XYZ file of N, CA and C in Angstrom:
774
model
N -8.502 10.309 -8.933
C -7.549 10.774 -7.932
C -7.490 12.283 -7.956
N -7.348 12.849 -6.774
C -7.271 14.294 -6.641
C -5.908 14.676 -6.075
N -5.444 15.863 -6.435
C -4.252 16.424 -5.804
C -4.595 17.804 -5.268
N -3.943 18.158 -4.180
C -4.198 19.457 -3.552
C -2.912 19.946 -2.895
N -2.511 21.159 -3.199
C -1.314 21.749 -2.607
C -1.705 22.527 -1.354
N -1.092 22.192 -0.241
C -1.298 22.900 1.024
C 0.068 23.382 1.500
N 0.367 24.634 1.210
C 1.697 25.145 1.495
C 2.712 24.427 0.632
N 3.721 23.838 1.277
C 4.746 23.088 0.546
C 4.452 21.594 0.510
N 3.236 21.212 0.898
C 2.860 19.801 0.982
C 1.870 19.466 -0.129
N 2.190 18.449 -0.901
C 1.284 17.963 -1.951
C 0.482 16.790 -1.393
N -0.842 16.920 -1.442
C -1.735 15.854 -0.993
C -2.247 15.084 -2.204
N -2.241 13.763 -2.105
C -2.827 12.887 -3.116
C -3.988 12.149 -2.456
N -5.159 12.256 -3.060
C -6.370 11.688 -2.467
C -6.927 10.625 -3.407
N -6.932 9.377 -2.952
C -7.577 8.307 -3.708
C -9.088 8.536 -3.615
N -9.730 8.724 -4.759
C -11.080 9.285 -4.754
C -12.095 8.363 -5.431
N -12.269 7.174 -4.852
C -13.351 6.273 -5.272
C -14.086 5.814 -4.015
N -14.713 6.725 -3.297
C -15.271 6.356 -1.996
C -16.325 5.251 -2.064
N -17.090 5.186 -3.153
C -18.101 4.124 -3.252
C -17.464 2.744 -3.361
N -16.229 2.694 -3.857
C -15.490 1.435 -3.968
C -14.441 1.313 -2.872
N -14.582 2.105 -1.821
C -13.616 2.148 -0.723
C -12.213 2.443 -1.253
N -12.177 3.235 -2.332
C -10.930 3.707 -2.948
C -10.070 2.584 -3.518
N -10.712 1.474 -3.906
C -9.972 0.387 -4.558
C -9.227 0.927 -5.772
N -7.988 0.495 -5.931
C -7.120 1.084 -6.950
C -7.289 0.394 -8.297
N -7.214 1.173 -9.352
C -7.293 0.691 -10.728
C -5.943 0.913 -11.411
N -5.722 0.275 -12.568
C -4.473 0.536 -13.299
C -4.277 2.015 -13.620
N -5.349 2.714 -13.965
C -5.217 4.148 -14.244
C -4.713 4.891 -13.016
N -5.211 4.541 -11.835
C -4.775 5.205 -10.609
C -3.306 4.917 -10.317
N -2.875 3.687 -10.575
C -1.451 3.363 -10.385
C -0.583 4.224 -11.300
N -0.986 4.300 -12.567
C -0.219 5.121 -13.510
C -0.239 6.595 -13.106
N -1.390 7.049 -12.626
C -1.509 8.449 -12.220
C -0.616 8.744 -11.013
N -0.526 7.817 -10.077
C 0.343 8.014 -8.917
C 1.797 8.147 -9.352
N 2.204 7.345 -10.318
C 3.570 7.448 -10.841
C 3.791 8.819 -11.468
N 2.810 9.296 -12.237
C 2.912 10.628 -12.855
C 3.033 11.722 -11.795
N 2.258 11.602 -10.731
C 2.303 12.609 -9.664
C 3.681 12.627 -9.006
N 4.243 11.453 -8.761
C 5.581 11.399 -8.156
C 6.615 12.059 -9.059
N 6.498 11.855 -10.350
C 7.423 12.508 -11.286
C 7.243 14.021 -11.263
N 5.986 14.466 -11.197
C 5.724 15.908 -11.148
C 6.281 16.524 -9.869
N 6.161 15.803 -8.756
C 6.722 16.279 -7.487
C 8.239 16.399 -7.596
N 8.865 15.415 -8.216
C 10.322 15.467 -8.395
C 10.753 16.712 -9.168
N 9.905 17.143 -10.088
C 10.257 18.281 -10.948
C 9.858 19.630 -10.362
N 9.200 19.625 -9.212
C 8.683 20.869 -8.624
C 9.416 21.169 -7.318
N 10.351 22.104 -7.317
C 11.105 22.402 -6.095
C 10.258 23.013 -4.989
N 9.044 23.446 -5.320
C 8.170 24.011 -4.300
C 7.521 22.975 -3.410
N 7.573 21.699 -3.814
C 6.987 20.623 -3.005
C 8.058 20.062 -2.082
N 7.765 20.043 -0.783
C 8.727 19.580 0.216
C 8.304 18.278 0.893
N 7.039 17.871 0.709
C 6.558 16.618 1.292
C 5.334 16.168 0.514
N 5.059 14.868 0.553
C 3.940 14.270 -0.176
C 3.110 13.448 0.798
N 1.792 13.640 0.765
C 0.877 12.928 1.661
C -0.121 12.136 0.829
N -0.367 10.887 1.213
C -1.398 10.054 0.595
C -2.533 9.853 1.578
N -3.765 9.940 1.085
C -4.925 9.647 1.918
C -6.061 9.176 1.024
N -7.144 8.721 1.636
C -8.297 8.255 0.883
C -9.513 9.115 1.148
N -10.338 9.286 0.115
C -11.583 10.034 0.272
C -12.562 9.212 1.104
N -13.232 9.871 2.017
C -14.210 9.197 2.868
C -15.587 9.259 2.219
N -16.282 8.145 2.219
C -17.676 8.128 1.810
C -18.533 8.067 3.053
N -19.410 7.055 3.119
C -20.198 6.855 4.337
C -19.299 6.475 5.507
N -18.189 5.795 5.193
C -17.231 5.388 6.213
C -15.830 5.738 5.715
N -14.883 5.963 6.629
C -13.519 6.287 6.199
C -12.859 5.101 5.510
N -11.971 5.397 4.571
C -11.222 4.343 3.884
C -9.949 4.937 3.306
N -8.848 4.230 3.470
C -7.623 4.572 2.744
C -7.670 3.900 1.378
N -7.648 2.571 1.361
C -7.766 1.847 0.098
C -8.068 0.383 0.384
N -9.169 -0.104 -0.186
C -9.580 -1.488 0.028
C -9.002 -2.396 -1.053
N -7.707 -2.280 -1.312
C -7.051 -3.170 -2.242
C -7.227 -2.782 -3.692
N -6.984 -3.762 -4.563
C -7.110 -3.551 -6.003
C -8.550 -3.770 -6.436
N -8.934 -3.090 -7.501
C -10.262 -3.267 -8.070
C -10.409 -4.711 -8.553
N -11.479 -5.381 -8.126
C -11.630 -6.804 -8.412
C -11.749 -7.106 -9.895
N -12.274 -6.169 -10.672
C -12.389 -6.420 -12.109
C -11.013 -6.595 -12.741
N -10.007 -5.943 -12.174
C -8.634 -6.097 -12.669
C -8.083 -7.465 -12.283
N -8.350 -7.894 -11.060
C -7.866 -9.196 -10.606
C -8.533 -10.330 -11.366
N -9.800 -10.151 -11.701
C -10.576 -11.190 -12.367
C -10.040 -11.496 -13.764
N -9.361 -10.533 -14.368
C -8.915 -10.688 -15.755
C -7.615 -11.473 -15.880
N -7.001 -11.857 -14.769
C -5.717 -12.560 -14.828
C -5.938 -14.011 -15.236
N -5.448 -14.383 -16.426
C -5.627 -15.757 -16.900
C -4.402 -16.292 -17.628
N -3.328 -15.503 -17.702
C -2.120 -15.933 -18.404
C -0.905 -15.374 -17.684
N 0.280 -15.949 -17.955
C 1.491 -15.386 -17.348
C 1.686 -13.916 -17.677
N 1.306 -13.525 -18.885
C 1.448 -12.126 -19.277
C 0.541 -11.224 -18.451
N -0.687 -11.698 -18.186
C -1.635 -10.905 -17.398
C -1.101 -10.650 -15.996
N -0.634 -11.711 -15.332
C -0.186 -11.518 -13.950
C 1.100 -10.700 -13.912
N 1.938 -10.827 -14.959
C 3.169 -10.033 -14.999
C 2.847 -8.547 -15.102
N 1.858 -8.206 -15.920
C 1.452 -6.807 -16.058
C 0.891 -6.291 -14.740
N 0.042 -7.090 -14.108
C -0.569 -6.704 -12.833
C 0.498 -6.448 -11.775
N 1.428 -7.369 -11.648
C 2.464 -7.269 -10.621
C 3.432 -6.125 -10.925
N 3.778 -5.967 -12.201
C 4.731 -4.925 -12.587
C 4.168 -3.538 -12.325
N 2.890 -3.343 -12.629
C 2.290 -2.018 -12.441
C 2.207 -1.669 -10.953
N 1.786 -2.627 -10.131
C 1.696 -2.370 -8.690
C 3.075 -2.076 -8.104
N 4.073 -2.825 -8.552
C 5.435 -2.604 -8.055
C 5.962 -1.250 -8.500
N 5.627 -0.837 -9.717
C 6.082 0.466 -10.211
C 5.507 1.601 -9.376
N 4.253 1.469 -8.951
C 3.646 2.504 -8.110
C 4.335 2.575 -6.752
N 4.613 1.406 -6.161
C 5.304 1.386 -4.869
C 6.714 1.961 -4.990
N 7.402 1.600 -6.060
C 8.767 2.095 -6.251
C 8.794 3.600 -6.509
N 7.756 4.118 -7.166
C 7.692 5.569 -7.385
C 7.622 6.308 -6.060
N 6.861 5.770 -5.112
C 6.788 6.383 -3.783
C 8.127 6.285 -3.065
N 8.786 5.152 -3.200
C 10.072 4.971 -2.519
C 11.176 5.834 -3.128
N 11.026 6.182 -4.410
C 12.082 6.922 -5.098
C 11.856 8.423 -5.139
N 10.638 8.894 -4.840
C 10.361 10.324 -4.944
C 11.309 11.090 -4.012
N 11.701 12.285 -4.395
C 12.785 12.983 -3.679
C 12.348 13.541 -2.333
N 11.038 13.657 -2.065
C 10.558 14.274 -0.827
C 10.051 13.201 0.132
N 10.006 13.492 1.439
C 9.448 12.535 2.392
C 7.960 12.317 2.147
N 7.508 11.110 2.431
C 6.125 10.720 2.155
C 5.421 10.298 3.440
N 4.149 10.652 3.532
C 3.327 10.344 4.702
C 2.045 9.670 4.227
N 1.688 8.538 4.820
C 0.408 7.885 4.558
C -0.523 8.171 5.727
N -1.682 8.736 5.419
C -2.690 9.089 6.424
C -3.782 8.026 6.338
N -3.853 7.152 7.339
C -4.616 5.915 7.239
C -5.865 5.930 8.104
N -6.968 5.512 7.490
C -8.200 5.276 8.237
C -9.006 4.229 7.497
N -9.832 3.480 8.225
C -10.635 2.451 7.591
C -9.769 1.384 6.952
N -10.292 0.708 5.913
C -9.518 -0.361 5.284
C -8.262 0.148 4.599
N -7.168 -0.515 4.889
C -5.872 -0.280 4.235
C -5.373 -1.679 3.891
N -5.887 -2.214 2.793
C -5.822 -3.642 2.521
C -5.148 -3.884 1.175
N -4.418 -4.993 1.082
C -3.826 -5.368 -0.188
C -2.890 -4.291 -0.698
N -3.162 -3.812 -1.913
C -2.280 -2.790 -2.482
C -2.300 -1.507 -1.660
N -3.397 -1.238 -0.960
C -3.415 -0.090 -0.057
C -2.367 -0.226 1.029
N -2.262 -1.426 1.610
C -1.245 -1.670 2.634
C 0.156 -1.625 2.035
N 0.287 -2.096 0.788
C 1.583 -2.027 0.111
C 2.029 -0.579 -0.082
N 1.131 0.280 -0.567
C 1.501 1.678 -0.790
C 1.795 2.386 0.529
N 1.009 2.088 1.554
C 1.279 2.676 2.867
C 2.642 2.233 3.391
N 2.992 0.971 3.156
C 4.289 0.453 3.601
C 5.447 1.088 2.848
N 5.169 1.600 1.653
C 6.208 2.224 0.835
C 6.462 3.673 1.219
N 5.619 4.229 2.079
C 5.814 5.605 2.539
C 6.802 5.643 3.704
N 7.328 6.821 3.964
C 8.312 6.978 5.036
C 7.679 6.968 6.419
N 6.505 7.583 6.531
C 5.831 7.741 7.824
C 4.359 7.419 7.625
N 3.766 6.792 8.630
C 2.332 6.521 8.632
C 1.719 7.060 9.917
N 0.548 7.682 9.783
C -0.263 8.007 10.948
C -1.629 7.395 10.707
N -2.365 7.142 11.776
C -3.611 6.397 11.620
C -4.666 6.881 12.591
N -5.901 6.581 12.242
C -7.024 6.772 13.156
C -7.374 5.416 13.763
N -8.196 5.393 14.811
C -8.554 4.113 15.424
C -9.305 3.166 14.494
N -9.853 3.677 13.388
C -10.646 2.828 12.490
C -9.800 2.019 11.519
N -8.487 2.234 11.471
C -7.669 1.593 10.447
C -7.694 0.074 10.591
N -7.718 -0.595 9.451
C -7.618 -2.050 9.380
C -6.619 -2.363 8.274
N -5.491 -2.960 8.646
C -4.329 -3.079 7.753
C -4.004 -4.543 7.522
N -3.833 -4.939 6.269
C -3.378 -6.303 6.061
C -3.639 -6.858 4.683
N -3.397 -8.161 4.594
C -3.510 -8.914 3.347
C -4.260 -10.213 3.655
N -5.589 -10.197 3.676
C -6.343 -11.402 4.035
C -6.470 -12.385 2.879
N -5.426 -12.510 2.061
C -5.507 -13.273 0.821
C -5.659 -14.774 1.049
N -5.197 -15.295 2.196
C -5.360 -16.720 2.466
C -6.817 -17.076 2.735
N -7.621 -16.068 3.032
C -9.054 -16.270 3.276
C -9.906 -15.838 2.095
N -9.363 -14.974 1.224
C -10.188 -14.373 0.173
C -9.824 -14.896 -1.212
N -8.792 -14.335 -1.845
C -8.576 -14.643 -3.263
C -7.500 -15.692 -3.534
N -6.701 -16.068 -2.543
C -5.777 -17.186 -2.723
C -4.564 -16.912 -3.591
N -4.151 -15.645 -3.700
C -2.904 -15.363 -4.422
C -1.755 -15.271 -3.421
N -0.649 -14.638 -3.784
C 0.474 -14.503 -2.857
C 1.152 -13.163 -3.081
N 1.996 -12.781 -2.150
C 2.773 -11.552 -2.264
C 4.127 -11.849 -2.893
N 4.649 -10.873 -3.618
C 6.004 -11.014 -4.149
C 7.001 -11.010 -2.995
N 8.187 -11.525 -3.253
C 9.226 -11.532 -2.227
C 9.598 -10.105 -1.832
N 9.613 -9.182 -2.795
C 9.934 -7.797 -2.452
C 8.885 -7.218 -1.514
N 7.620 -7.545 -1.732
C 6.589 -7.038 -0.830
C 6.683 -7.685 0.545
N 7.048 -8.957 0.593
C 7.293 -9.584 1.894
C 8.457 -8.901 2.603
N 9.474 -8.509 1.836
C 10.605 -7.789 2.433
C 10.170 -6.425 2.950
N 9.328 -5.716 2.185
C 8.809 -4.420 2.655
C 8.079 -4.590 3.985
N 7.207 -5.577 4.027
C 6.415 -5.784 5.241
C 7.282 -6.235 6.404
N 8.271 -7.072 6.125
C 9.156 -7.532 7.199
C 9.955 -6.383 7.792
N 10.373 -5.424 6.949
C 11.080 -4.251 7.470
C 10.162 -3.381 8.315
N 8.878 -3.351 7.956
C 7.930 -2.498 8.671
C 7.415 -3.152 9.947
N 7.058 -4.427 9.860
C 6.372 -5.107 10.962
C 7.240 -6.127 11.682
N 8.305 -6.594 11.037
C 9.062 -7.732 11.535
C 8.577 -9.008 10.855
N 9.475 -9.978 10.733
C 9.139 -11.210 10.017
C 8.029 -11.991 10.708
N 8.091 -12.104 12.025
C 7.094 -12.900 12.742
C 5.695 -12.303 12.595
N 5.578 -10.985 12.740
C 4.265 -10.353 12.590
C 3.757 -10.474 11.157
N 4.661 -10.344 10.197
C 4.249 -10.469 8.796
C 3.708 -11.861 8.519
N 4.426 -12.878 8.977
C 3.968 -14.254 8.786
C 2.617 -14.477 9.470
N 2.496 -14.036 10.711
C 1.257 -14.251 11.452
C 0.093 -13.512 10.811
N 0.329 -12.302 10.319
C -0.734 -11.534 9.670
C -1.294 -12.295 8.471
N -0.410 -12.882 7.660
C -0.867 -13.576 6.459
C -1.396 -14.964 6.798
N -0.746 -15.663 7.721
C -1.199 -17.003 8.079
C -2.530 -16.981 8.824
N -2.820 -15.901 9.528
C -4.104 -15.805 10.233
C -5.181 -15.156 9.373
N -4.773 -14.533 8.260
C -5.701 -13.771 7.398
C -6.435 -12.713 8.206
N -5.754 -12.197 9.230
C -6.360 -11.209 10.127
C -5.860 -9.823 9.768
N -6.747 -8.843 9.885
C -6.358 -7.461 9.665
C -5.837 -6.860 10.967
N -4.725 -6.152 10.890
C -4.162 -5.494 12.060
C -4.938 -4.224 12.364
N -5.159 -3.969 13.643
C -5.846 -2.750 14.071
C -4.801 -1.723 14.495
N -5.267 -0.539 14.849
C -4.357 0.561 15.169
C -3.379 0.189 16.282
N -3.865 -0.506 17.312
C -2.985 -0.882 18.427
C -1.885 -1.832 17.972
N -2.202 -2.747 17.045
C -1.184 -3.657 16.511
C -0.100 -2.884 15.765
N -0.528 -1.947 14.938
C 0.428 -1.160 14.156
C 1.305 -0.305 15.061
N 0.702 0.265 16.093
C 1.473 1.077 17.035
C 2.488 0.217 17.785
N 2.085 -0.990 18.196
C 2.989 -1.875 18.927
C 4.176 -2.295 18.065
N 3.951 -2.408 16.756
C 5.026 -2.792 15.840
C 5.898 -1.616 15.433
N 5.506 -0.400 15.825
C 6.229 0.788 15.391
C 5.960 1.150 13.945
N 4.875 0.613 13.376
C 4.567 0.840 11.962
C 3.859 2.161 11.720
N 3.296 2.751 12.766
C 2.694 4.081 12.653
C 3.348 4.996 13.679
N 3.508 6.251 13.294
C 4.091 7.222 14.222
C 3.085 7.607 15.285
N 1.835 7.820 14.880
C 0.804 8.311 15.789
C -0.522 7.657 15.460
N -1.300 7.356 16.491
C -2.720 7.035 16.326
C -3.495 8.187 16.945
N -4.205 8.943 16.119
C -4.942 10.099 16.630
C -6.193 9.622 17.356
N -6.790 10.515 18.125
C -7.952 10.137 18.933
C -9.193 9.898 18.087
N -9.351 10.651 16.991
C -10.559 10.521 16.183
C -10.321 10.923 14.746
N -11.261 10.546 13.874
C -11.129 10.825 12.441
C -10.956 12.316 12.167
N -11.633 13.142 12.958
C -11.630 14.578 12.696
C -10.248 15.206 12.883
N -9.344 14.508 13.572
C -7.998 15.040 13.811
C -6.982 14.600 12.762
N -7.368 13.653 11.917
C -6.385 12.965 11.085
C -5.759 13.874 10.029
N -6.577 14.620 9.311
C -6.047 15.454 8.228
C -5.104 16.526 8.759
N -5.526 17.210 9.815
C -4.683 18.270 10.379
C -3.367 17.697 10.895
N -3.426 16.518 11.504
C -2.189 15.923 12.018
C -1.289 15.471 10.870
N -1.897 14.963 9.804
C -1.107 14.593 8.636
C -0.365 15.777 8.054
N -1.042 16.926 7.982
C -0.393 18.136 7.485
C 0.742 18.559 8.416
N 0.506 18.461 9.720
C 1.531 18.846 10.693
C 2.774 17.970 10.556
N 2.577 16.662 10.452
C 3.717 15.747 10.312
C 4.475 16.036 9.024
N 3.741 16.269 7.932
C 4.390 16.564 6.653
C 5.195 17.856 6.728
N 4.654 18.865 7.388
C 5.386 20.133 7.525
C 6.642 19.960 8.378
N 6.556 19.133 9.417
C 7.739 18.865 10.237
C 8.827 18.183 9.409
N 8.439 17.218 8.581
C 9.410 16.541 7.725
C 9.992 17.504 6.692
N 9.128 18.372 6.156
C 9.569 19.326 5.133
C 10.608 20.304 5.666
N 10.621 20.520 6.981
C 11.557 21.475 7.580
C 12.922 20.861 7.877
N 13.050 19.545 7.726
C 14.313 18.869 8.027
C 15.222 18.852 6.799
N 16.475 18.459 7.017
C 17.460 18.433 5.926
C 17.036 17.413 4.870
N 16.680 17.857 3.678
C 16.113 16.938 2.686
C 17.076 15.856 2.227
N 18.364 16.185 2.107
C 19.307 15.175 1.642
C 19.530 14.086 2.686
N 19.472 14.457 3.958
C 19.594 13.452 5.019
C 18.444 12.453 4.938
N 17.230 12.972 4.793
C 16.063 12.091 4.715
C 16.123 11.219 3.470
N 16.464 11.833 2.341
C 16.517 11.082 1.086
C 17.578 9.983 1.143
N 18.779 10.321 1.619
C 19.866 9.344 1.650
C 19.558 8.202 2.612
N 18.899 8.509 3.724
C 18.538 7.465 4.686
C 17.524 6.515 4.080
N 16.499 7.072 3.460
C 15.485 6.223 2.831
C 16.087 5.367 1.716
N 16.929 5.993 0.884
C 17.536 5.265 -0.230
C 18.496 4.194 0.280
N 19.228 4.504 1.335
C 20.122 3.510 1.914
C 19.372 2.311 2.461
N 18.260 2.553 3.143
C 17.451 1.451 3.668
C 16.862 0.616 2.533
N 16.438 1.285 1.461
C 15.903 0.547 0.312
C 16.984 -0.345 -0.297
N 18.195 0.195 -0.453
C 19.284 -0.605 -1.020
C 19.647 -1.771 -0.110
N 19.627 -1.530 1.185
C 19.908 -2.601 2.142
C 18.891 -3.724 1.998
N 17.624 -3.350 1.833
C 16.570 -4.354 1.652
C 16.734 -5.116 0.346
N 16.942 -4.380 -0.750
C 16.938 -5.004 -2.069
C 18.237 -5.724 -2.398
N 19.319 -5.404 -1.679
C 20.625 -6.008 -1.973
C 20.580 -7.526 -1.851
N 19.784 -8.035 -0.936
C 19.751 -9.477 -0.682
C 18.705 -10.203 -1.522
N 18.056 -9.499 -2.459
C 16.984 -10.110 -3.245
C 17.475 -10.406 -4.660
N 17.768 -11.667 -4.986
C 18.160 -11.998 -6.360
C 17.028 -11.689 -7.337
N 17.394 -11.420 -8.569
C 16.389 -11.132 -9.592
C 15.553 -12.378 -9.867
N 14.266 -12.186 -10.102
C 13.316 -13.264 -10.404
C 13.359 -14.366 -9.348
N 13.440 -13.947 -8.096
C 13.474 -14.915 -7.002
C 12.122 -15.573 -6.770
N 11.043 -14.948 -7.273
C 9.710 -15.417 -6.907
C 8.787 -15.669 -8.091
N 9.320 -15.699 -9.313
C 8.461 -15.902 -10.478
C 7.654 -17.179 -10.393
N 8.285 -18.263 -9.918
C 7.568 -19.536 -9.811
C 6.455 -19.466 -8.779
N 6.687 -18.749 -7.683
C 5.667 -18.633 -6.634
C 4.456 -17.861 -7.140
N 4.719 -16.731 -7.800
C 3.631 -15.894 -8.302
C 2.835 -16.620 -9.377
N 3.533 -17.287 -10.304
C 2.816 -18.009 -11.368
C 1.945 -19.107 -10.791
N 2.482 -19.848 -9.818
C 1.720 -20.977 -9.274
C 0.437 -20.505 -8.604
N 0.473 -19.354 -7.938
C -0.726 -18.845 -7.256
C -1.670 -18.126 -8.212
N -1.148 -17.188 -9.005
C -2.022 -16.372 -9.854
C -2.654 -17.170 -10.988
N -2.017 -18.249 -11.435
C -2.558 -19.041 -12.539
C -3.258 -20.302 -12.049
N -3.567 -20.355 -10.766
C -4.176 -21.550 -10.185
C -5.696 -21.521 -10.267
N -6.282 -22.710 -10.163
C -7.738 -22.810 -10.037
C -8.195 -22.167 -8.736
N -7.381 -22.259 -7.701
C -7.743 -21.648 -6.418
C -7.903 -20.138 -6.542
N -7.047 -19.498 -7.324
C -7.151 -18.042 -7.488
C -8.464 -17.672 -8.172
N -8.804 -18.391 -9.240
C -10.073 -18.120 -9.924
C -11.258 -18.394 -9.000
N -11.156 -19.441 -8.195
C -12.211 -19.746 -7.229
C -12.317 -18.655 -6.174
N -11.178 -18.158 -5.713
C -11.201 -17.101 -4.706
C -11.870 -15.841 -5.205
N -11.551 -15.434 -6.435
C -12.178 -14.245 -7.016
C -13.676 -14.461 -7.181
N -14.062 -15.622 -7.732
C -15.487 -15.905 -7.944
C -16.241 -15.929 -6.622
N -15.652 -16.552 -5.609
C -16.314 -16.630 -4.306
C -16.455 -15.249 -3.682
N -15.428 -14.424 -3.834
C -15.492 -13.067 -3.278
C -16.615 -12.280 -3.933
N -16.723 -12.372 -5.254
C -17.780 -11.650 -5.965
C -19.162 -12.199 -5.630
N -19.236 -13.524 -5.407
C -20.516 -14.159 -5.067
C -20.850 -14.048 -3.587
N -19.920 -13.504 -2.798
C -20.097 -13.350 -1.354
C -20.384 -14.691 -0.678
N -19.524 -15.668 -0.999
C -19.609 -16.998 -0.394
C -18.210 -17.442 0.003
N -18.095 -18.448 0.886
C -16.765 -18.938 1.239
C -16.133 -19.668 0.053
N -14.840 -19.475 -0.193
C -14.181 -20.222 -1.267
C -13.970 -21.677 -0.870
N -13.900 -22.540 -1.865
C -13.580 -23.951 -1.654
C -12.214 -24.194 -2.280
N -11.195 -24.337 -1.440
C -9.827 -24.460 -1.936
C -9.526 -25.897 -2.342
N -8.788 -26.051 -3.446
C -8.404 -27.379 -3.919
C -6.896 -27.604 -3.868
N -6.126 -26.523 -3.773
C -4.679 -26.645 -3.818
C -4.142 -26.833 -5.222
N -4.984 -26.566 -6.230
C -4.584 -26.739 -7.633
C -4.579 -25.401 -8.357
């Protein structure tokens, strides 16, 4: 991961272009560290997330499969889920407004992190979603379903997962999930900086209190450990292991429901 200061805006660049910027545990921990550093630096007024482009643009193509493949016990899946949630919560709690600059795949944990930002802008190449019903056969936590429902609406969230379809830029714009869809990739970085500077010029406490209030409104209705049984049943299933193996073998999975 790279960081770059542009004026009062801190840019975070997911930098694994050969892997379409798939996130690793180290990257999750590093993102948390960056958010803490931003909190401690009064010179930073906004935070932007983006992905390094390789041959094709990419924000983040989900979690690194080697990490998913290692899940074989309740402890393993708890660590996996806790770390991903900690990264999302760090973005939601950081004191400055956050912008996700999206292009190419924004899938799985990439879509989760983008959903945790205050503002999203996108290029026409963006593909957003959680095709898990077609690929690895796991499930989302209730908190992540709540994040997506606040961003897209409950019906769109259900349809996105039930269809295993990735949303395109027009879908995100229709849902109000992105502020702007730029005309081309070459405009994305400059527009991301412009949006971040506009946010940085606004009353910081107003933005912070609004974001924190919305987060509390969302989380207030979520009992603790509301979804442990759901996560265990999916992550510890034969279907999950089959989904990972099929994905790595580049073949269709054969689901058993076990």
